[in-house]
Structures are given as structure tokens and as C-alpha cells.
Amino acid sequence: MRRVSVFGATGSIGQNTLDLIRRAPSEYQVVALTGGRNIAKLAADARALKAELAVTAHDDLLDDLRKALAGSGVAVAAGQAAITEAAARPADWTMSAIIGAAGLAPGMEALKQGGTLALANKESLVTAGPLLMAAAAAHDARILPVDSEHSAIFQALVGEDLAAVERIIITASGGAFRDWPLEKLARATLAEASCHPNWDMGQRITIDSASMFNKALEVIETREFFGVAPDRIEVILHPESLVHALVGFRDGALMAHVGASDMRHAIGYALHWPERRDLPVARLDLAAIGTLNFRAPDPDRYPALRLARDVMRRGGLSGAVFNAAKERALDAFIAGEIGFQDMSAVVEDVLTAMSSDSGLIDGEITLDTVAHVDHLARIRADEAMQVRAV
Ligand code: NAD
Ligand code: MG
């Protein structure tokens, strides 16, 4: 039996992961499941899958979780530290699907145990890529990408020499507002930004798709995971979301990964790697689909893509600044405090203000320095937002 843990089990990626595990219960021993405020879901899954441990991120919900799991034999815990401790329980395979910077510490802890880390939490690579990759190497652990684009790149690279890679192209649906007139964007509402044309995902990443902050994070994720130079990474708008990424080689060949917009493909690939197994994803009828469209992303509509380039150029801890400012700006947009386009303006303000602080940005990348920079960037974002508050 493979020992598996799922961090962020109650979220969109977490639930898709549990769906695959549930289909072959005799193959897996579930070690730890973690969640946030949805105690009913966390407890029901922990009970059904006979998990060893269930952890909520919120201390105040420990009693609720304990009551919900009374008599089940599942151990319970609460708080951020408890989540990281849960990652120290030996597991062969760990899904990192907490959203945001909070996913970094548990992911690092899981890597120290030497198993496989299936990485959906792209923020880990954006904020601390070198730290994560070094931890994997030091502990003989493996990181497998779960983001659909990065799983696609990973699959296109099987048996290939990275030295022969000329470019990597990641596709973007363009999100909810890809066809809106630009002047309407300032008035975009939360409900409008929370509808994705193709993918069914958590609310935060759905809004990040509309702003392309998600793609901006993914460009940096590509750089950190595959080690390719920033000028070799391209983004192309592909409204159908069926081609997930393409790898271009020195002989001009492009290897594309094509499949349904269903995260269980990338999750299943990481779960069964290096094998391929049957997965419950739709098979594409290309004749029925007929046409696939591609176009260049409009830089005025998606300033986040330009900011990602700035971050890669600046390096060091600027990824942690970028991510934290983005998370704060997104919180504020969700709370109705700032407008849709203010998000990128706020992030740019914070990046510009903090990038010149070489003592901060060029320091060693550790969990502590990432947390420190993250904290400062959120304060800066709050200051920048006071100016823009609606
Ligand atoms: P989600 O919001 O649906 O779920 C997030 C999970 O993290 C929940 O279990 C929640 O309880 C937990 N969580 C939130 N804040 C936490 C905190 N501070 N501490 C501990 N746990 C916390 O998110 P999602 O859409 O499943 O995305 C998860 C990760 O996967 C993100 O990094 C996202 O970028 C990435 N990803 C998601 C998709 C997708 O299809 N949803 C696709 C590619 C990559
Ligand atoms: Mg993606």
C-alpha cells in the first residue's frame, strides 16, 4: 500500500485527488488530510478514507473537528504548525494543494521525508523555487508538477534532452474577460471574475485567471521547475484550453500536450508516474472540436505578464514580494475594497517599492526570509491600497 497525504484536501485540487484515490482504495493508506473551515467535508473524507490524521488550519475549529470525528479512530489537530507537522509523517506521495504562500512550509517538510511531492501549489516555486529544488535534491525527494501546463511540459520532455529545448509555450484561456472591451474591465465585479470559461477551479485561481496573475505565476513556475531562461518561455492565448503547453526543440519540432480540461489528468499522471494508468477523463473528439484557436495575449489587458518578466529579471526574493502583494490585492478585490484593475496596479507599486531594497531582495532564500518578505509586502500592499480604495 502506498502511503499518501493530501494537503488542501477540501479544495478543488484536493477533491479531485481524493476522487482518484477513492477509485482504488486498496492501493492507498491515507496518512494526513488537511483543510480549512469546511470541517464537515474534511471529517467526512477522513472518515471515509480511514485517514490517520485530519488537520484544520484554524485553531478555533479543533473542537468541531474532534466532535465530527469522534469514534472514527482518526487523530485530529489544528493550526498552521500542526499542518507542517503532519507533513513530517512519512508518506510515499504527498499532494501539495493548499492555496497560497501557506503551502510552502508543509511542502518543504514533506520533501525532507524524501518521498514524492505532487506540486499543485505553484506559489511554493514562485516564492522559494531554489529552496524547494535544493531540498528535493538534498533529501532524494522528487517533485512532480500538477499544474496542467507544467504536467504537459513534463510529459513532452520524457526521453528528451533539456539542452535541445529551444522554447516552452504555455497556453492561457484568457479567463473571464478575454473578450471584454478594455474600458469595461475597471468595473468588473467579483461574480463576473469568478466564472471561468473552461476550468472548474477554486475561486482565487479563477480570478487569477481573469487577471492572468495565474499565468504570471506559471511563467515563473516554469522557470524555476525546468530551469529554462525567461526569454525562452512564451505565453499564448488559447481559448479552448485543450492544448496545455508545447515544448519547442532545436530542430523546430513542437511537442504539444492535448487533453480535456480536467485536472484529474495532471493529478493522475503525478499519482501513477512513471506509469500511465486509466483515468476518468473525457476523450477528445477532435473532429467534433474542429478548430483550435491561438492568439497573442494583449499586454494592456494582462499587465501581470509584464510583471512576471520583471520578477524573473530581478530574481532573489522578488517572487515572494510578487506573490504576497498579489494575494493581498486579491483578498481586497474579493472583499470589494478595490477594483479589478487595481490588483495589478497595487502589485506593481509594491514590486517597484521593494525591488530596490537589495539588502532584502538579494538575501538568502530561506523559509524565514520568505516569510519576512511576504509580511513586508502585504503591509506595503495595504498602504498602496489605501490610496486606491473604492
Ligand atoms: P481551493 O481554494 O479550492 O482549495 C485550497 C485548499 O487549501 C483548501 O483545502 C483550503 O482549506 C486550504 N487552505 C486555504 N488556505 C489555507 C491556509 N492558510 N493554510 C492551510 N490550508 C489552507 O484551491 P485550488 O483551486 O484547489 O488550488 C490549490 C492549489 O493548486 C493552488 O496553489 C492553485 O494555484 C493550484 N492549482 C489549482 C488548479 C485547479 O484546477 N483548481 C489548477 C492548477 C493549479
Ligand atoms: Mg495552470
Tab-separated table of C-alpha atoms and ligand atoms in Angstrom:
chain	number	residue	atom	x	y	z
A	1	MET	CA	0.000	0.000	0.000
A	2	ARG	CA	1.240	3.466	-0.830
A	3	ARG	CA	1.103	5.966	1.960
A	4	VAL	CA	-0.412	9.211	0.654
A	5	SER	CA	-1.180	12.593	2.224
A	6	VAL	CA	-3.261	15.382	0.748
A	7	PHE	CA	-2.658	18.979	1.873
A	8	GLY	CA	-5.569	21.203	0.917
A	9	ALA	CA	-7.803	18.131	0.670
A	10	THR	CA	-11.057	20.111	0.833
A	11	GLY	CA	-10.198	22.339	-2.128
A	12	SER	CA	-10.678	21.857	-5.824
A	13	ILE	CA	-7.383	20.012	-6.466
A	14	GLY	CA	-7.667	18.156	-3.172
A	15	GLN	CA	-11.131	16.835	-4.012
A	16	ASN	CA	-10.027	15.744	-7.480
A	17	THR	CA	-7.103	13.935	-5.860
A	18	LEU	CA	-9.373	12.144	-3.401
A	19	ASP	CA	-11.639	11.186	-6.291
A	20	LEU	CA	-8.756	9.252	-7.859
A	21	ILE	CA	-7.678	7.700	-4.554
A	22	ARG	CA	-11.237	6.598	-3.814
A	23	ARG	CA	-11.350	4.668	-7.078
A	24	ALA	CA	-8.618	2.290	-5.876
A	25	PRO	CA	-8.955	2.255	-2.075
A	26	SER	CA	-6.979	-0.954	-1.589
A	27	GLU	CA	-3.877	0.672	-3.074
A	28	TYR	CA	-3.595	3.587	-0.672
A	29	GLN	CA	-3.178	4.182	3.024
A	30	VAL	CA	-4.238	7.783	3.594
A	31	VAL	CA	-1.911	9.359	6.140
A	32	ALA	CA	-2.945	13.009	6.562
A	33	LEU	CA	-5.715	15.152	5.125
A	34	THR	CA	-5.758	18.888	5.775
A	35	GLY	CA	-8.329	21.597	5.215
A	36	GLY	CA	-9.564	24.959	6.358
A	37	ARG	CA	-13.029	25.980	7.542
A	38	ASN	CA	-15.012	23.219	5.845
A	39	ILE	CA	-14.886	20.809	8.770
A	40	ALA	CA	-17.817	18.697	7.548
A	41	LYS	CA	-16.076	17.898	4.285
A	42	LEU	CA	-12.688	17.277	5.904
A	43	ALA	CA	-14.204	14.980	8.523
A	44	ALA	CA	-16.354	13.070	6.038
A	45	ASP	CA	-13.382	12.393	3.762
A	46	ALA	CA	-11.076	11.484	6.649
A	47	ARG	CA	-13.666	9.044	7.951
A	48	ALA	CA	-14.463	7.504	4.570
A	49	LEU	CA	-10.804	7.113	3.627
A	50	LYS	CA	-9.741	5.978	7.134
A	51	ALA	CA	-7.071	8.658	7.325
A	52	GLU	CA	-4.591	8.501	10.202
A	53	LEU	CA	-4.863	12.241	10.833
A	54	ALA	CA	-7.074	15.204	9.885
A	55	VAL	CA	-5.868	18.766	10.412
A	56	THR	CA	-7.687	22.080	10.058
A	57	ALA	CA	-5.671	25.248	9.558
A	58	HIS	CA	-7.801	27.030	12.171
A	59	ASP	CA	-7.148	26.582	15.899
A	60	ASP	CA	-10.670	27.689	16.771
A	61	LEU	CA	-12.131	24.755	14.829
A	62	LEU	CA	-10.269	21.986	16.659
A	63	ASP	CA	-13.258	21.124	18.852
A	64	ASP	CA	-15.597	20.979	15.870
A	65	LEU	CA	-13.208	18.660	14.063
A	66	ARG	CA	-12.793	16.492	17.155
A	67	LYS	CA	-16.578	16.170	17.522
A	68	ALA	CA	-17.048	15.430	13.830
A	69	LEU	CA	-14.503	12.608	14.011
A	70	ALA	CA	-15.422	11.202	17.424
A	71	GLY	CA	-15.208	7.408	17.458
A	72	SER	CA	-13.640	7.242	13.997
A	73	GLY	CA	-10.078	6.494	15.065
A	74	VAL	CA	-8.826	9.478	13.046
A	75	ALA	CA	-6.435	11.689	15.040
A	76	VAL	CA	-7.145	15.432	14.890
A	77	ALA	CA	-5.070	18.600	15.100
A	78	ALA	CA	-5.379	22.298	14.266
A	79	GLY	CA	-3.233	25.261	13.274
A	80	GLN	CA	-0.554	26.080	10.721
A	81	ALA	CA	2.188	24.406	12.769
A	82	ALA	CA	0.107	21.230	13.023
A	83	ILE	CA	-0.240	21.178	9.234
A	84	THR	CA	3.516	21.366	8.821
A	85	GLU	CA	3.940	18.643	11.480
A	86	ALA	CA	1.520	16.466	9.532
A	87	ALA	CA	3.880	16.748	6.563
A	88	ALA	CA	6.607	15.154	8.701
A	89	ARG	CA	4.615	11.902	8.877
A	90	PRO	CA	6.280	9.567	6.410
A	91	ALA	CA	4.355	9.289	3.152
A	92	ASP	CA	5.350	7.932	-0.247
A	93	TRP	CA	3.319	10.546	-2.095
A	94	THR	CA	2.128	13.932	-0.902
A	95	MET	CA	-0.222	16.256	-2.731
A	96	SER	CA	0.608	19.919	-2.092
A	97	ALA	CA	-2.700	21.643	-2.856
A	98	ILE	CA	-3.018	24.317	-0.218
A	99	ILE	CA	-3.592	27.638	-1.947
A	100	GLY	CA	-1.139	30.478	-1.482
A	101	ALA	CA	2.124	31.010	0.370
A	102	ALA	CA	0.802	28.844	3.241
A	103	GLY	CA	1.616	25.787	1.106
A	104	LEU	CA	5.373	26.355	1.209
A	105	ALA	CA	6.264	25.184	4.735
A	106	PRO	CA	4.331	21.883	4.584
A	107	GLY	CA	5.752	21.183	1.121
A	108	MET	CA	9.293	21.743	2.390
A	109	GLU	CA	8.637	19.469	5.344
A	110	ALA	CA	7.286	16.744	3.060
A	111	LEU	CA	10.400	16.970	0.875
A	112	LYS	CA	12.578	16.381	3.940
A	113	GLN	CA	10.942	12.952	4.297
A	114	GLY	CA	12.243	12.022	0.873
A	115	GLY	CA	9.062	10.878	-0.917
A	116	THR	CA	7.303	12.343	-3.926
A	117	LEU	CA	5.747	15.788	-3.715
A	118	ALA	CA	2.993	16.319	-6.270
A	119	LEU	CA	3.077	20.092	-6.530
A	120	ALA	CA	-0.108	21.965	-7.323
A	121	ASN	CA	0.914	24.817	-5.029
A	122	LYS	CA	2.722	26.914	-7.640
A	123	GLU	CA	3.254	29.641	-5.034
A	124	SER	CA	5.982	27.444	-3.468
A	125	LEU	CA	8.089	27.684	-6.617
A	126	VAL	CA	7.323	31.364	-7.156
A	127	THR	CA	8.287	32.380	-3.643
A	128	ALA	CA	11.128	29.944	-2.975
A	129	GLY	CA	11.953	27.918	-6.091
A	130	PRO	CA	15.678	27.451	-5.404
A	131	LEU	CA	14.981	26.444	-1.801
A	132	LEU	CA	12.445	23.829	-2.856
A	133	MET	CA	14.581	22.354	-5.616
A	134	ALA	CA	17.613	22.194	-3.289
A	135	ALA	CA	15.550	20.456	-0.593
A	136	ALA	CA	14.383	17.854	-3.101
A	137	ALA	CA	17.967	17.195	-4.184
A	138	ALA	CA	19.311	17.085	-0.618
A	139	HIS	CA	16.709	14.586	0.594
A	140	ASP	CA	16.487	12.468	-2.529
A	141	ALA	CA	12.866	13.516	-2.893
A	142	ARG	CA	11.037	14.084	-6.155
A	143	ILE	CA	8.811	16.969	-7.181
A	144	LEU	CA	6.231	16.200	-9.858
A	145	PRO	CA	4.285	19.088	-11.389
A	146	VAL	CA	0.498	19.107	-11.107
A	147	ASP	CA	-0.327	22.411	-12.749
A	148	SER	CA	-1.795	21.315	-16.093
A	149	GLU	CA	0.724	23.316	-18.150
A	150	HIS	CA	3.701	22.031	-16.189
A	151	SER	CA	2.490	18.449	-16.250
A	152	ALA	CA	2.129	18.893	-20.016
A	153	ILE	CA	5.706	20.211	-20.341
A	154	PHE	CA	6.990	17.422	-18.103
A	155	GLN	CA	5.258	14.831	-20.287
A	156	ALA	CA	6.545	16.405	-23.514
A	157	LEU	CA	10.073	16.187	-22.107
A	158	VAL	CA	10.036	12.462	-21.348
A	159	GLY	CA	13.094	10.960	-23.038
A	160	GLU	CA	14.267	14.360	-24.291
A	161	ASP	CA	17.419	16.296	-23.539
A	162	LEU	CA	16.707	19.675	-21.886
A	163	ALA	CA	19.694	21.055	-23.797
A	164	ALA	CA	17.734	20.539	-27.034
A	165	VAL	CA	14.829	22.692	-25.818
A	166	GLU	CA	14.562	25.986	-27.657
A	167	ARG	CA	11.372	27.298	-26.078
A	168	ILE	CA	8.446	26.412	-23.882
A	169	ILE	CA	4.993	27.728	-24.688
A	170	ILE	CA	2.300	27.683	-22.045
A	171	THR	CA	-1.277	28.293	-23.034
A	172	ALA	CA	-3.771	30.561	-21.283
A	173	SER	CA	-7.528	30.523	-21.686
A	174	GLY	CA	-7.579	34.297	-21.247
A	175	GLY	CA	-10.057	33.938	-18.382
A	176	ALA	CA	-13.445	35.524	-17.899
A	177	PHE	CA	-12.643	38.862	-19.553
A	178	ARG	CA	-10.650	37.876	-22.592
A	179	ASP	CA	-13.258	39.324	-24.966
A	180	TRP	CA	-14.435	42.269	-22.878
A	181	PRO	CA	-13.795	45.810	-24.105
A	182	LEU	CA	-10.791	47.081	-22.142
A	183	GLU	CA	-12.637	50.107	-20.772
A	184	LYS	CA	-15.170	47.819	-19.054
A	185	LEU	CA	-12.512	45.992	-17.001
A	186	ALA	CA	-12.336	48.634	-14.275
A	187	ARG	CA	-15.972	47.873	-13.396
A	188	ALA	CA	-15.664	44.071	-13.470
A	189	THR	CA	-17.429	42.545	-10.465
A	190	LEU	CA	-16.389	39.686	-8.213
A	191	ALA	CA	-19.128	37.438	-9.598
A	192	GLU	CA	-18.026	38.144	-13.164
A	193	ALA	CA	-14.369	37.471	-12.358
A	194	SER	CA	-15.243	34.215	-10.598
A	195	CYS	CA	-16.565	32.439	-13.709
A	196	HIS	CA	-14.008	30.555	-15.731
A	197	PRO	CA	-14.877	29.798	-19.370
A	198	ASN	CA	-13.303	26.296	-19.351
A	199	TRP	CA	-11.976	25.119	-15.999
A	200	ASP	CA	-13.808	24.388	-12.763
A	201	MET	CA	-11.362	25.592	-10.077
A	202	GLY	CA	-11.209	27.318	-6.703
A	203	GLN	CA	-12.392	30.940	-6.632
A	204	ARG	CA	-8.966	32.513	-6.098
A	205	ILE	CA	-7.249	30.843	-9.043
A	206	THR	CA	-10.315	31.551	-11.193
A	207	ILE	CA	-9.983	35.293	-10.534
A	208	ASP	CA	-6.230	34.989	-11.088
A	209	SER	CA	-7.057	33.504	-14.490
A	210	ALA	CA	-9.165	36.524	-15.411
A	211	SER	CA	-6.290	38.866	-14.466
A	212	MET	CA	-3.624	36.442	-15.789
A	213	PHE	CA	-1.863	36.599	-12.448
A	214	ASN	CA	-2.233	32.836	-12.573
A	215	LYS	CA	-0.325	32.719	-15.863
A	216	ALA	CA	2.252	35.140	-14.484
A	217	LEU	CA	2.854	32.766	-11.567
A	218	GLU	CA	3.047	29.884	-14.033
A	219	VAL	CA	5.712	31.561	-16.172
A	220	ILE	CA	7.858	31.907	-13.047
A	221	GLU	CA	6.941	28.351	-12.046
A	222	THR	CA	8.192	27.150	-15.454
A	223	ARG	CA	11.467	28.974	-14.982
A	224	GLU	CA	12.008	27.560	-11.501
A	225	PHE	CA	10.927	23.999	-12.209
A	226	PHE	CA	12.580	23.408	-15.569
A	227	GLY	CA	15.461	25.867	-15.199
A	228	VAL	CA	14.927	27.449	-18.623
A	229	ALA	CA	15.899	31.047	-19.332
A	230	PRO	CA	12.979	33.515	-19.084
A	231	ASP	CA	13.297	34.586	-22.729
A	232	ARG	CA	12.578	31.001	-23.794
A	233	ILE	CA	9.203	30.928	-22.054
A	234	GLU	CA	6.219	32.161	-24.045
A	235	VAL	CA	2.525	32.550	-23.252
A	236	ILE	CA	-0.112	32.094	-25.915
A	237	LEU	CA	-3.824	32.669	-25.578
A	238	HIS	CA	-5.787	29.537	-26.453
A	239	PRO	CA	-9.497	29.936	-25.720
A	240	GLU	CA	-10.348	26.210	-25.909
A	241	SER	CA	-7.894	25.160	-23.128
A	242	LEU	CA	-7.251	21.819	-24.825
A	243	VAL	CA	-3.577	22.282	-25.691
A	244	HIS	CA	-1.995	22.755	-22.277
A	245	ALA	CA	1.596	23.509	-23.262
A	246	LEU	CA	4.078	22.974	-26.079
A	247	VAL	CA	7.799	22.309	-25.990
A	248	GLY	CA	9.837	23.535	-28.954
A	249	PHE	CA	13.096	21.780	-29.786
A	250	ARG	CA	16.181	22.980	-31.656
A	251	ASP	CA	15.095	21.144	-34.822
A	252	GLY	CA	11.902	23.208	-34.930
A	253	ALA	CA	9.610	20.422	-33.694
A	254	LEU	CA	6.864	21.369	-31.259
A	255	MET	CA	5.533	18.678	-28.921
A	256	ALA	CA	2.061	19.633	-27.721
A	257	HIS	CA	0.087	18.086	-24.894
A	258	VAL	CA	-3.606	17.926	-25.785
A	259	GLY	CA	-6.368	16.763	-23.481
A	260	ALA	CA	-9.648	17.596	-21.797
A	261	SER	CA	-9.728	20.491	-19.296
A	262	ASP	CA	-9.833	18.158	-16.312
A	263	MET	CA	-7.245	18.411	-13.536
A	264	ARG	CA	-7.561	14.699	-12.833
A	265	HIS	CA	-5.297	14.145	-15.807
A	266	ALA	CA	-2.339	16.043	-14.346
A	267	ILE	CA	-3.076	14.765	-10.824
A	268	GLY	CA	-3.360	11.178	-12.077
A	269	TYR	CA	-0.166	11.464	-14.088
A	270	ALA	CA	1.671	12.580	-10.929
A	271	LEU	CA	-0.036	9.865	-8.859
A	272	HIS	CA	0.889	6.994	-11.156
A	273	TRP	CA	4.170	8.280	-12.585
A	274	PRO	CA	6.208	6.829	-14.217
A	275	GLU	CA	3.350	4.585	-15.343
A	276	ARG	CA	0.269	5.694	-17.213
A	277	ARG	CA	-2.990	4.274	-15.911
A	278	ASP	CA	-6.620	4.586	-16.972
A	279	LEU	CA	-8.049	7.909	-15.857
A	280	PRO	CA	-11.689	9.013	-15.742
A	281	VAL	CA	-11.182	11.968	-18.074
A	282	ALA	CA	-13.117	12.683	-21.249
A	283	ARG	CA	-11.543	11.539	-24.526
A	284	LEU	CA	-11.411	14.296	-27.097
A	285	ASP	CA	-13.358	14.042	-30.331
A	286	LEU	CA	-11.137	16.231	-32.477
A	287	ALA	CA	-13.462	16.133	-35.470
A	288	ALA	CA	-16.286	17.464	-33.292
A	289	ILE	CA	-13.993	20.142	-31.837
A	290	GLY	CA	-12.899	21.106	-35.335
A	291	THR	CA	-10.872	24.217	-34.635
A	292	LEU	CA	-8.255	25.229	-32.110
A	293	ASN	CA	-7.501	28.949	-31.841
A	294	PHE	CA	-4.336	30.703	-30.736
A	295	ARG	CA	-3.524	34.380	-30.409
A	296	ALA	CA	-1.002	36.603	-28.682
A	297	PRO	CA	-2.097	37.912	-25.271
A	298	ASP	CA	-2.823	41.637	-25.221
A	299	PRO	CA	-0.266	43.289	-22.873
A	300	ASP	CA	-2.675	46.109	-21.957
A	301	ARG	CA	-5.318	43.637	-20.831
A	302	TYR	CA	-2.863	41.497	-18.866
A	303	PRO	CA	-0.195	43.657	-17.143
A	304	ALA	CA	0.532	40.729	-14.795
A	305	LEU	CA	2.516	39.038	-17.581
A	306	ARG	CA	4.883	42.007	-17.794
A	307	LEU	CA	5.277	41.981	-14.006
A	308	ALA	CA	6.289	38.297	-14.132
A	309	ARG	CA	9.115	39.268	-16.509
A	310	ASP	CA	10.208	41.980	-14.060
A	311	VAL	CA	10.251	39.422	-11.258
A	312	MET	CA	12.365	36.958	-13.246
A	313	ARG	CA	14.784	39.731	-14.203
A	314	ARG	CA	15.083	40.881	-10.578
A	315	GLY	CA	15.321	37.371	-9.091
A	316	GLY	CA	16.103	36.693	-5.437
A	317	LEU	CA	13.151	37.208	-3.125
A	318	SER	CA	11.176	39.324	-5.593
A	319	GLY	CA	8.947	36.299	-6.328
A	320	ALA	CA	7.906	36.291	-2.663
A	321	VAL	CA	7.112	40.025	-2.905
A	322	PHE	CA	5.112	39.499	-6.075
A	323	ASN	CA	3.093	36.608	-4.708
A	324	ALA	CA	2.334	38.207	-1.339
A	325	ALA	CA	1.282	41.527	-2.889
A	326	LYS	CA	-0.912	39.622	-5.336
A	327	GLU	CA	-2.515	37.594	-2.531
A	328	ARG	CA	-3.306	40.764	-0.556
A	329	ALA	CA	-4.646	42.578	-3.611
A	330	LEU	CA	-6.811	39.565	-4.415
A	331	ASP	CA	-8.154	39.485	-0.816
A	332	ALA	CA	-9.064	43.158	-1.205
A	333	PHE	CA	-10.761	42.628	-4.564
A	334	ILE	CA	-12.771	39.723	-3.124
A	335	ALA	CA	-13.727	41.947	-0.165
A	336	GLY	CA	-14.916	44.654	-2.569
A	337	GLU	CA	-12.251	47.106	-1.386
A	338	ILE	CA	-10.516	47.666	-4.723
A	339	GLY	CA	-11.416	47.297	-8.369
A	340	PHE	CA	-10.301	44.530	-10.724
A	341	GLN	CA	-7.566	46.522	-12.420
A	342	ASP	CA	-6.307	47.916	-9.126
A	343	MET	CA	-4.875	44.472	-8.374
A	344	SER	CA	-2.076	44.729	-10.917
A	345	ALA	CA	-1.501	48.401	-10.092
A	346	VAL	CA	-1.061	47.550	-6.407
A	347	VAL	CA	1.298	44.669	-7.150
A	348	GLU	CA	3.367	46.887	-9.425
A	349	ASP	CA	3.557	49.591	-6.733
A	350	VAL	CA	4.793	47.061	-4.179
A	351	LEU	CA	7.294	45.470	-6.558
A	352	THR	CA	8.703	48.844	-7.557
A	353	ALA	CA	8.976	49.997	-3.956
A	354	MET	CA	10.616	46.828	-2.642
A	355	SER	CA	12.799	45.768	-5.590
A	356	SER	CA	15.387	48.450	-4.967
A	357	ASP	CA	15.994	47.175	-1.435
A	358	SER	CA	18.905	44.958	-2.274
A	359	GLY	CA	19.541	44.070	1.386
A	360	LEU	CA	16.108	42.490	1.429
A	361	ILE	CA	15.625	41.073	-2.067
A	362	ASP	CA	19.117	39.670	-2.560
A	363	GLY	CA	19.318	37.957	0.803
A	364	GLU	CA	19.479	34.177	1.154
A	365	ILE	CA	16.212	32.395	0.343
A	366	THR	CA	15.071	30.533	3.462
A	367	LEU	CA	11.641	29.855	4.968
A	368	ASP	CA	12.295	32.717	7.397
A	369	THR	CA	13.374	35.287	4.802
A	370	VAL	CA	10.456	34.338	2.540
A	371	ALA	CA	8.052	34.779	5.479
A	372	HIS	CA	9.649	38.124	6.373
A	373	VAL	CA	9.486	39.484	2.830
A	374	ASP	CA	5.943	38.146	2.467
A	375	HIS	CA	4.918	40.011	5.613
A	376	LEU	CA	6.501	43.291	4.479
A	377	ALA	CA	4.955	43.019	1.009
A	378	ARG	CA	1.459	42.613	2.485
A	379	ILE	CA	1.951	45.735	4.609
A	380	ARG	CA	3.165	47.622	1.526
A	381	ALA	CA	0.174	46.362	-0.430
A	382	ASP	CA	-2.176	47.626	2.278
A	383	GLU	CA	-0.517	51.044	2.071
A	384	ALA	CA	-0.784	51.084	-1.709
A	385	MET	CA	-4.436	50.105	-1.477
A	386	GLN	CA	-5.377	52.854	0.926
A	387	VAL	CA	-4.620	55.248	-1.894
A	388	ARG	CA	-6.844	53.345	-4.297
A	389	ALA	CA	-9.718	52.239	-2.043
A	390	VAL	CA	-13.103	52.327	-3.769
B	1	NAD	P1	-9.034	25.910	-3.260
B	1	NAD	O1	-9.227	27.282	-2.761
B	1	NAD	O2	-10.138	25.198	-3.928
B	1	NAD	O3	-8.532	24.978	-2.056
B	1	NAD	C1	-7.475	25.370	-1.238
B	1	NAD	C2	-7.228	24.376	-0.117
B	1	NAD	O4	-6.229	24.946	0.748
B	1	NAD	C3	-8.443	24.111	0.777
B	1	NAD	O5	-8.360	22.790	1.274
B	1	NAD	C4	-8.259	25.111	1.920
B	1	NAD	O6	-8.890	24.720	3.106
B	1	NAD	C5	-6.759	25.087	2.077
B	1	NAD	N1	-6.221	26.336	2.606
B	1	NAD	C6	-6.506	27.604	2.209
B	1	NAD	N2	-5.796	28.487	2.925
B	1	NAD	C7	-5.031	27.761	3.775
B	1	NAD	C8	-4.076	28.094	4.774
B	1	NAD	N3	-3.751	29.368	5.055
B	1	NAD	N4	-3.478	27.097	5.459
B	1	NAD	C9	-3.787	25.813	5.214
B	1	NAD	N5	-4.687	25.418	4.285
B	1	NAD	C10	-5.295	26.392	3.585
B	1	NAD	O7	-7.727	25.957	-4.192
B	1	NAD	P2	-7.427	25.108	-5.502
B	1	NAD	O8	-8.073	25.757	-6.651
B	1	NAD	O9	-7.631	23.660	-5.233
B	1	NAD	O10	-5.866	25.386	-5.664
B	1	NAD	C11	-4.909	24.750	-4.841
B	1	NAD	C12	-3.522	24.978	-5.421
B	1	NAD	O11	-3.442	24.317	-6.684
B	1	NAD	C13	-3.191	26.443	-5.704
B	1	NAD	O12	-1.831	26.662	-5.467
B	1	NAD	C14	-3.519	26.612	-7.170
B	1	NAD	O13	-2.761	27.623	-7.788
B	1	NAD	C15	-3.114	25.243	-7.713
B	1	NAD	N6	-3.813	24.847	-8.938
B	1	NAD	C16	-5.158	24.686	-8.931
B	1	NAD	C17	-5.817	24.277	-10.073
B	1	NAD	C18	-7.298	23.999	-10.056
B	1	NAD	O14	-7.814	23.454	-11.016
B	1	NAD	N7	-8.033	24.349	-9.030
B	1	NAD	C19	-5.102	24.078	-11.263
B	1	NAD	C20	-3.721	24.254	-11.231
B	1	NAD	C21	-3.080	24.640	-10.059
B	2	MG	MG	-2.321	26.007	-14.736
